[in-house]
Amino acid sequence: MSGRKHIVIIGGGFGGISVAKKLKKADVDITIIDKNNHHLFQPLLYQVATAALSPGDIAVPIRAILGKRKGLKVLLGKVTGVDKNEKFVSLESGQKVSFDYLVLAPGAQYNYFGNDDWKRYAPGLKSVGDALQIRERILLSLEKAEQLEDPKLREPYLTFVVIGGGPTGVEMAGAIGEIAKRNMMRDYNTFSKNETRIFLVEAAPKILNGYPDSLSERARETLEEMGVRVLVNTPVTDINHQQVSFSEGAIDTPNIIWAAGVAASPLLSSLETEQDRTGRVFVNDDLSIPGHSDIFVIGDAAHKEDENGNPLPALAPVAIQQGEFLGTSLQNEINKKERGTFYYVDKGTMATIGRAKAVADIRGFKFSGFFAWILWSVVHIFFLIGFRNRFRVFVEWMWHYFTFKRGVRLITDRFSKNEERDNS
Ligand SMILES: Cc1cc2nc3c(=O)[nH]c(=O)nc-3n(C[C@H](O)[C@H](O)[C@H](O)COP(=O)(O)OP(=O)(O)OC[C@H]3O[C@@H](n4cnc5c(N)ncnc54)[C@H](O)[C@@H]3O)c2cc1C
């Protein structure tokens, strides 16, 4: 490398990519390391899982986003540790990469609250692989139901349970509701849409916790109108390959999807600095970690409080704003200027429930229904990376809106084999 400062960025998600883009013209060397070769637009992952979009619509190679630039290196590899004092990171392959400045943006993962064996029966939705696995389970289940003449025997295959009533669980339950109560049902002959059952299970007293009461109530009503049964105050006590259990009762189904708690990346513990209950690292106002002004943590991995002392939510706009702030700060630092203090600008929150149905809270202005859904669609198209993806997603959505048809319904044998193994 040259005599220029070397900035290493771990993670090519919303946070990491924003830092790298801001630094595009800066006089620095940059290495961005990710265990995947692509940036993933996670907010639309549930649409891949429910056969509305293809993986290529929402994932873009990191190299393609950042393009060619002197001193820029993209490394495919999993970072396993950070040495703060010697200033290098270690990769699973054994490679070591030294840095002048380090940005950690490794995101979060699902938290099974100590029941890690549930993961194989109730996958979470975090990667393209997860989405394809869930999609295949749903499609295979409908195929199995089609083969069974006895309604009692096919009931579990026509039952879907989503655990966790946050935005992802709501979106997922709504999308399955659309498939199972309308879109794909005309393709099957043995069973009717009245036989399909979709449950959204939440341990807390309401879904969309953190949203205003009126919007979470509206979301619950909308889901129920779509045929989704919402069970609140219902913590899960056990999960196996064919059943999810609660303190009172159980539901028989192999179709269980986990959208409950999240925990920050396990990589963060190698920083040996204070972490909150979910593993997020406490950061200073400039997003550096205490005692190390050259190491920064951003996005879902960082615990940063707002002016009222509440931790910022794990949302894409937080990661993007922190990434942009840090890119500018690092440029300032290299030009011997002040770094500044990070402030989050909250532009509002939205969750979609289904076709023409969403809820939104934009700076205290609360609304739901068609207008909220249009706004949700415009914002998501706008933030997708790449014109080609925006165009393709727009065309797909128009097609679904007018035809009620789902696009990508292929079953490959990749996950069916896993499923047989899991069930054995
Ligand atoms: C299903 C789902 C739906 C969501 N919906 C919304 C929504 O509607 N609106 C919203 O604002 N937010 C939503 N979010 C949250 C949003 O996606 C996150 O807040 C955002 O992605 C955080 O950005 P980040 O850069 O911190 O992490 P991420 O975007 O998760 O990126 C982390 C990157 O780090 C890489 N990585 C992790 N560990 C390592 C390692 N050890 N070595 C190398 N690379 C590593 C990963 O491969 C990944 O590319 C959703 C999240 C999920 C999972």
PDB file of N, CA and C and ligand atoms in Angstrom, residues 10-16 33-36 38 40 42-43 45-46 77-80 105-108 110 125-126 168 171 265 267 298-301 314-317 319 350 376 380, ligand 1:
ATOM      1  N   ILE A  10     -15.445  -3.136   7.865  1.00  0.00           N
ATOM      2  CA  ILE A  10     -15.971  -4.505   7.945  1.00  0.00           C
ATOM      3  C   ILE A  10     -17.477  -4.437   7.744  1.00  0.00           C
ATOM      4  N   GLY A  11     -17.946  -5.019   6.649  1.00  0.00           N
ATOM      5  CA  GLY A  11     -19.384  -5.063   6.358  1.00  0.00           C
ATOM      6  C   GLY A  11     -19.744  -4.161   5.191  1.00  0.00           C
ATOM      7  N   GLY A  12     -20.343  -4.757   4.182  1.00  0.00           N
ATOM      8  CA  GLY A  12     -20.801  -3.995   3.012  1.00  0.00           C
ATOM      9  C   GLY A  12     -22.318  -3.845   3.024  1.00  0.00           C
ATOM     10  N   GLY A  13     -22.884  -3.630   4.221  1.00  0.00           N
ATOM     11  CA  GLY A  13     -24.324  -3.375   4.348  1.00  0.00           C
ATOM     12  C   GLY A  13     -24.584  -1.881   4.205  1.00  0.00           C
ATOM     13  N   PHE A  14     -25.703  -1.421   4.759  1.00  0.00           N
ATOM     14  CA  PHE A  14     -26.069  -0.017   4.603  1.00  0.00           C
ATOM     15  C   PHE A  14     -25.007   0.918   5.178  1.00  0.00           C
ATOM     16  N   GLY A  15     -24.484   0.579   6.366  1.00  0.00           N
ATOM     17  CA  GLY A  15     -23.511   1.446   7.023  1.00  0.00           C
ATOM     18  C   GLY A  15     -22.185   1.461   6.282  1.00  0.00           C
ATOM     19  N   GLY A  16     -21.618   0.272   6.061  1.00  0.00           N
ATOM     20  CA  GLY A  16     -20.285   0.159   5.438  1.00  0.00           C
ATOM     21  C   GLY A  16     -20.237   0.773   4.054  1.00  0.00           C
ATOM     22  N   ILE A  33     -14.331  -5.344   3.690  1.00  0.00           N
ATOM     23  CA  ILE A  33     -14.341  -6.814   3.835  1.00  0.00           C
ATOM     24  C   ILE A  33     -15.759  -7.256   4.170  1.00  0.00           C
ATOM     25  N   ASP A  34     -16.265  -8.238   3.438  1.00  0.00           N
ATOM     26  CA  ASP A  34     -17.594  -8.773   3.766  1.00  0.00           C
ATOM     27  C   ASP A  34     -17.573 -10.279   3.547  1.00  0.00           C
ATOM     28  N   LYS A  35     -18.329 -10.993   4.388  1.00  0.00           N
ATOM     29  CA  LYS A  35     -18.385 -12.460   4.243  1.00  0.00           C
ATOM     30  C   LYS A  35     -19.221 -12.852   3.039  1.00  0.00           C
ATOM     31  N   ASN A  36     -20.021 -11.911   2.515  1.00  0.00           N
ATOM     32  CA  ASN A  36     -20.757 -12.146   1.266  1.00  0.00           C
ATOM     33  C   ASN A  36     -20.194 -11.214   0.195  1.00  0.00           C
ATOM     34  N   HIS A  38     -21.987  -9.569  -1.802  1.00  0.00           N
ATOM     35  CA  HIS A  38     -23.017  -8.618  -2.218  1.00  0.00           C
ATOM     36  C   HIS A  38     -23.541  -7.775  -1.067  1.00  0.00           C
ATOM     37  N   LEU A  40     -26.953  -6.369   0.495  1.00  0.00           N
ATOM     38  CA  LEU A  40     -28.325  -6.891   0.473  1.00  0.00           C
ATOM     39  C   LEU A  40     -29.301  -5.842   1.002  1.00  0.00           C
ATOM     40  N   GLN A  42     -32.067  -5.604   2.839  1.00  0.00           N
ATOM     41  CA  GLN A  42     -32.840  -6.483   3.735  1.00  0.00           C
ATOM     42  C   GLN A  42     -34.325  -6.125   3.851  1.00  0.00           C
ATOM     43  N   PRO A  43     -34.700  -4.840   3.784  1.00  0.00           N
ATOM     44  CA  PRO A  43     -36.131  -4.530   3.934  1.00  0.00           C
ATOM     45  C   PRO A  43     -37.031  -5.236   2.913  1.00  0.00           C
ATOM     46  N   LEU A  45     -36.349  -8.374   1.733  1.00  0.00           N
ATOM     47  CA  LEU A  45     -36.024  -9.803   1.765  1.00  0.00           C
ATOM     48  C   LEU A  45     -37.281 -10.659   1.879  1.00  0.00           C
ATOM     49  N   TYR A  46     -38.270 -10.163   2.618  1.00  0.00           N
ATOM     50  CA  TYR A  46     -39.487 -10.969   2.794  1.00  0.00           C
ATOM     51  C   TYR A  46     -40.190 -11.177   1.453  1.00  0.00           C
ATOM     52  N   GLY A  77     -14.507 -12.354   2.726  1.00  0.00           N
ATOM     53  CA  GLY A  77     -13.972 -13.130   3.847  1.00  0.00           C
ATOM     54  C   GLY A  77     -14.677 -12.766   5.131  1.00  0.00           C
ATOM     55  N   LYS A  78     -14.659 -13.712   6.076  1.00  0.00           N
ATOM     56  CA  LYS A  78     -15.307 -13.467   7.360  1.00  0.00           C
ATOM     57  C   LYS A  78     -14.267 -12.989   8.369  1.00  0.00           C
ATOM     58  N   VAL A  79     -14.508 -11.841   8.962  1.00  0.00           N
ATOM     59  CA  VAL A  79     -13.582 -11.320   9.971  1.00  0.00           C
ATOM     60  C   VAL A  79     -13.903 -12.010  11.296  1.00  0.00           C
ATOM     61  N   THR A  80     -12.861 -12.542  11.938  1.00  0.00           N
ATOM     62  CA  THR A  80     -13.103 -13.287  13.175  1.00  0.00           C
ATOM     63  C   THR A  80     -12.587 -12.551  14.417  1.00  0.00           C
ATOM     64  N   ALA A 105     -19.036  -2.392  10.758  1.00  0.00           N
ATOM     65  CA  ALA A 105     -20.462  -2.283  10.417  1.00  0.00           C
ATOM     66  C   ALA A 105     -20.991  -3.682  10.082  1.00  0.00           C
ATOM     67  N   PRO A 106     -20.853  -4.624  11.052  1.00  0.00           N
ATOM     68  CA  PRO A 106     -21.209  -6.022  10.742  1.00  0.00           C
ATOM     69  C   PRO A 106     -22.676  -6.355  10.986  1.00  0.00           C
ATOM     70  N   GLY A 107     -23.506  -5.371  11.360  1.00  0.00           N
ATOM     71  CA  GLY A 107     -24.940  -5.610  11.494  1.00  0.00           C
ATOM     72  C   GLY A 107     -25.307  -6.486  12.682  1.00  0.00           C
ATOM     73  N   ALA A 108     -26.432  -7.189  12.537  1.00  0.00           N
ATOM     74  CA  ALA A 108     -26.972  -7.986  13.645  1.00  0.00           C
ATOM     75  C   ALA A 108     -27.367  -9.366  13.130  1.00  0.00           C
ATOM     76  N   TYR A 110     -30.219 -12.935  14.217  1.00  0.00           N
ATOM     77  CA  TYR A 110     -31.381 -13.276  15.051  1.00  0.00           C
ATOM     78  C   TYR A 110     -30.962 -13.848  16.376  1.00  0.00           C
ATOM     79  N   LEU A 125     -34.989 -14.472   8.925  1.00  0.00           N
ATOM     80  CA  LEU A 125     -34.865 -13.902   7.589  1.00  0.00           C
ATOM     81  C   LEU A 125     -33.758 -12.855   7.619  1.00  0.00           C
ATOM     82  N   LYS A 126     -32.556 -13.246   7.192  1.00  0.00           N
ATOM     83  CA  LYS A 126     -31.436 -12.310   7.297  1.00  0.00           C
ATOM     84  C   LYS A 126     -30.607 -12.283   6.019  1.00  0.00           C
ATOM     85  N   THR A 168     -40.859  -6.844  10.516  1.00  0.00           N
ATOM     86  CA  THR A 168     -40.557  -7.989   9.642  1.00  0.00           C
ATOM     87  C   THR A 168     -41.619  -9.071   9.774  1.00  0.00           C
ATOM     88  N   GLU A 171     -44.839  -7.874   8.057  1.00  0.00           N
ATOM     89  CA  GLU A 171     -44.708  -7.931   6.596  1.00  0.00           C
ATOM     90  C   GLU A 171     -44.786  -9.377   6.104  1.00  0.00           C
ATOM     91  N   SER A 265     -23.711  -8.472  16.099  1.00  0.00           N
ATOM     92  CA  SER A 265     -22.736  -9.448  15.601  1.00  0.00           C
ATOM     93  C   SER A 265     -21.814  -9.958  16.712  1.00  0.00           C
ATOM     94  N   LEU A 267     -18.849 -10.776  16.440  1.00  0.00           N
ATOM     95  CA  LEU A 267     -17.505 -10.230  16.222  1.00  0.00           C
ATOM     96  C   LEU A 267     -17.179  -9.100  17.212  1.00  0.00           C
ATOM     97  N   ILE A 298     -20.702   1.318  13.735  1.00  0.00           N
ATOM     98  CA  ILE A 298     -21.909   2.011  13.239  1.00  0.00           C
ATOM     99  C   ILE A 298     -23.024   1.008  12.922  1.00  0.00           C
ATOM    100  N   GLY A 299     -24.213   1.554  12.696  1.00  0.00           N
ATOM    101  CA  GLY A 299     -25.363   0.747  12.266  1.00  0.00           C
ATOM    102  C   GLY A 299     -25.925  -0.110  13.390  1.00  0.00           C
ATOM    103  N   ASP A 300     -26.431  -1.290  13.010  1.00  0.00           N
ATOM    104  CA  ASP A 300     -27.071  -2.189  13.985  1.00  0.00           C
ATOM    105  C   ASP A 300     -26.111  -2.632  15.081  1.00  0.00           C
ATOM    106  N   ALA A 301     -24.811  -2.502  14.842  1.00  0.00           N
ATOM    107  CA  ALA A 301     -23.817  -2.967  15.808  1.00  0.00           C
ATOM    108  C   ALA A 301     -23.551  -1.935  16.909  1.00  0.00           C
ATOM    109  N   ALA A 314     -32.551  -0.046  15.359  1.00  0.00           N
ATOM    110  CA  ALA A 314     -31.759  -0.783  14.354  1.00  0.00           C
ATOM    111  C   ALA A 314     -32.493  -0.685  13.020  1.00  0.00           C
ATOM    112  N   LEU A 315     -32.281   0.421  12.337  1.00  0.00           N
ATOM    113  CA  LEU A 315     -32.965   0.681  11.070  1.00  0.00           C
ATOM    114  C   LEU A 315     -31.954   1.134  10.025  1.00  0.00           C
ATOM    115  N   ALA A 316     -32.317   0.893   8.759  1.00  0.00           N
ATOM    116  CA  ALA A 316     -31.417   1.263   7.666  1.00  0.00           C
ATOM    117  C   ALA A 316     -31.064   2.763   7.674  1.00  0.00           C
ATOM    118  N   PRO A 317     -32.025   3.692   7.880  1.00  0.00           N
ATOM    119  CA  PRO A 317     -31.642   5.111   7.844  1.00  0.00           C
ATOM    120  C   PRO A 317     -30.609   5.492   8.904  1.00  0.00           C
ATOM    121  N   ALA A 319     -28.180   3.476  10.016  1.00  0.00           N
ATOM    122  CA  ALA A 319     -26.884   2.991   9.508  1.00  0.00           C
ATOM    123  C   ALA A 319     -26.381   3.890   8.378  1.00  0.00           C
ATOM    124  N   MET A 350     -42.257   3.237   8.792  1.00  0.00           N
ATOM    125  CA  MET A 350     -43.347   2.673   7.993  1.00  0.00           C
ATOM    126  C   MET A 350     -43.265   1.157   8.055  1.00  0.00           C
ATOM    127  N   TRP A 376     -44.586   3.961   1.127  1.00  0.00           N
ATOM    128  CA  TRP A 376     -43.659   2.865   1.443  1.00  0.00           C
ATOM    129  C   TRP A 376     -42.987   2.369   0.148  1.00  0.00           C
ATOM    130  N   HIS A 380     -38.946   2.679  -0.770  1.00  0.00           N
ATOM    131  CA  HIS A 380     -38.141   1.468  -0.945  1.00  0.00           C
ATOM    132  C   HIS A 380     -37.506   1.413  -2.330  1.00  0.00           C
TER     133      HIS A 380
HETATM  134  C1  LIG B   1     -35.855  -8.965   7.216  1.00  0.00           C
HETATM  135  C2  LIG B   1     -35.452  -7.551   7.588  1.00  0.00           C
HETATM  136  C3  LIG B   1     -36.291  -6.508   7.272  1.00  0.00           C
HETATM  137  C4  LIG B   1     -35.926  -5.188   7.582  1.00  0.00           C
HETATM  138  N1  LIG B   1     -36.766  -4.166   7.247  1.00  0.00           N
HETATM  139  C5  LIG B   1     -36.391  -2.892   7.481  1.00  0.00           C
HETATM  140  C6  LIG B   1     -37.199  -1.799   7.048  1.00  0.00           C
HETATM  141  O1  LIG B   1     -38.280  -1.997   6.475  1.00  0.00           O
HETATM  142  N2  LIG B   1     -36.748  -0.520   7.273  1.00  0.00           N
HETATM  143  C7  LIG B   1     -35.557  -0.293   7.891  1.00  0.00           C
HETATM  144  O2  LIG B   1     -35.164   0.874   8.035  1.00  0.00           O
HETATM  145  N3  LIG B   1     -34.779  -1.300   8.335  1.00  0.00           N
HETATM  146  C8  LIG B   1     -35.162  -2.589   8.137  1.00  0.00           C
HETATM  147  N4  LIG B   1     -34.365  -3.622   8.568  1.00  0.00           N
HETATM  148  C9  LIG B   1     -33.148  -3.301   9.342  1.00  0.00           C
HETATM  149  C10 LIG B   1     -32.011  -2.874   8.420  1.00  0.00           C
HETATM  150  O3  LIG B   1     -31.867  -3.810   7.370  1.00  0.00           O
HETATM  151  C11 LIG B   1     -30.751  -2.761   9.262  1.00  0.00           C
HETATM  152  O4  LIG B   1     -30.965  -1.788  10.249  1.00  0.00           O
HETATM  153  C12 LIG B   1     -29.550  -2.360   8.421  1.00  0.00           C
HETATM  154  O5  LIG B   1     -29.295  -3.346   7.441  1.00  0.00           O
HETATM  155  C13 LIG B   1     -28.318  -2.144   9.299  1.00  0.00           C
HETATM  156  O6  LIG B   1     -27.218  -1.814   8.490  1.00  0.00           O
HETATM  157  P1  LIG B   1     -25.755  -2.274   8.917  1.00  0.00           P
HETATM  158  O7  LIG B   1     -24.840  -1.690   7.903  1.00  0.00           O
HETATM  159  O8  LIG B   1     -25.536  -1.983  10.340  1.00  0.00           O
HETATM  160  O9  LIG B   1     -25.779  -3.867   8.790  1.00  0.00           O
HETATM  161  P2  LIG B   1     -26.152  -4.778   7.567  1.00  0.00           P
HETATM  162  O10 LIG B   1     -26.875  -4.045   6.508  1.00  0.00           O
HETATM  163  O11 LIG B   1     -26.813  -5.986   8.148  1.00  0.00           O
HETATM  164  O12 LIG B   1     -24.750  -5.200   6.951  1.00  0.00           O
HETATM  165  C14 LIG B   1     -23.828  -5.952   7.671  1.00  0.00           C
HETATM  166  C15 LIG B   1     -22.835  -6.539   6.675  1.00  0.00           C
HETATM  167  O13 LIG B   1     -21.741  -7.070   7.402  1.00  0.00           O
HETATM  168  C16 LIG B   1     -21.392  -8.337   6.883  1.00  0.00           C
HETATM  169  N5  LIG B   1     -20.765  -9.087   7.979  1.00  0.00           N
HETATM  170  C17 LIG B   1     -21.322  -9.433   9.161  1.00  0.00           C
HETATM  171  N6  LIG B   1     -20.435 -10.059   9.932  1.00  0.00           N
HETATM  172  C18 LIG B   1     -19.284 -10.107   9.221  1.00  0.00           C
HETATM  173  C19 LIG B   1     -18.006 -10.655   9.505  1.00  0.00           C
HETATM  174  N7  LIG B   1     -17.718 -11.256  10.661  1.00  0.00           N
HETATM  175  N8  LIG B   1     -17.052 -10.556   8.553  1.00  0.00           N
HETATM  176  C20 LIG B   1     -17.329  -9.941   7.360  1.00  0.00           C
HETATM  177  N9  LIG B   1     -18.524  -9.421   7.064  1.00  0.00           N
HETATM  178  C21 LIG B   1     -19.491  -9.485   7.977  1.00  0.00           C
HETATM  179  C22 LIG B   1     -22.707  -8.903   6.401  1.00  0.00           C
HETATM  180  O14 LIG B   1     -22.507  -9.894   5.394  1.00  0.00           O
HETATM  181  C23 LIG B   1     -23.416  -7.676   5.869  1.00  0.00           C
HETATM  182  O15 LIG B   1     -23.167  -7.467   4.502  1.00  0.00           O
HETATM  183  C24 LIG B   1     -34.710  -4.941   8.266  1.00  0.00           C
HETATM  184  C25 LIG B   1     -33.878  -6.013   8.603  1.00  0.00           C
HETATM  185  C26 LIG B   1     -34.245  -7.314   8.259  1.00  0.00           C
HETATM  186  C27 LIG B   1     -33.343  -8.464   8.618  1.00  0.00           C
END
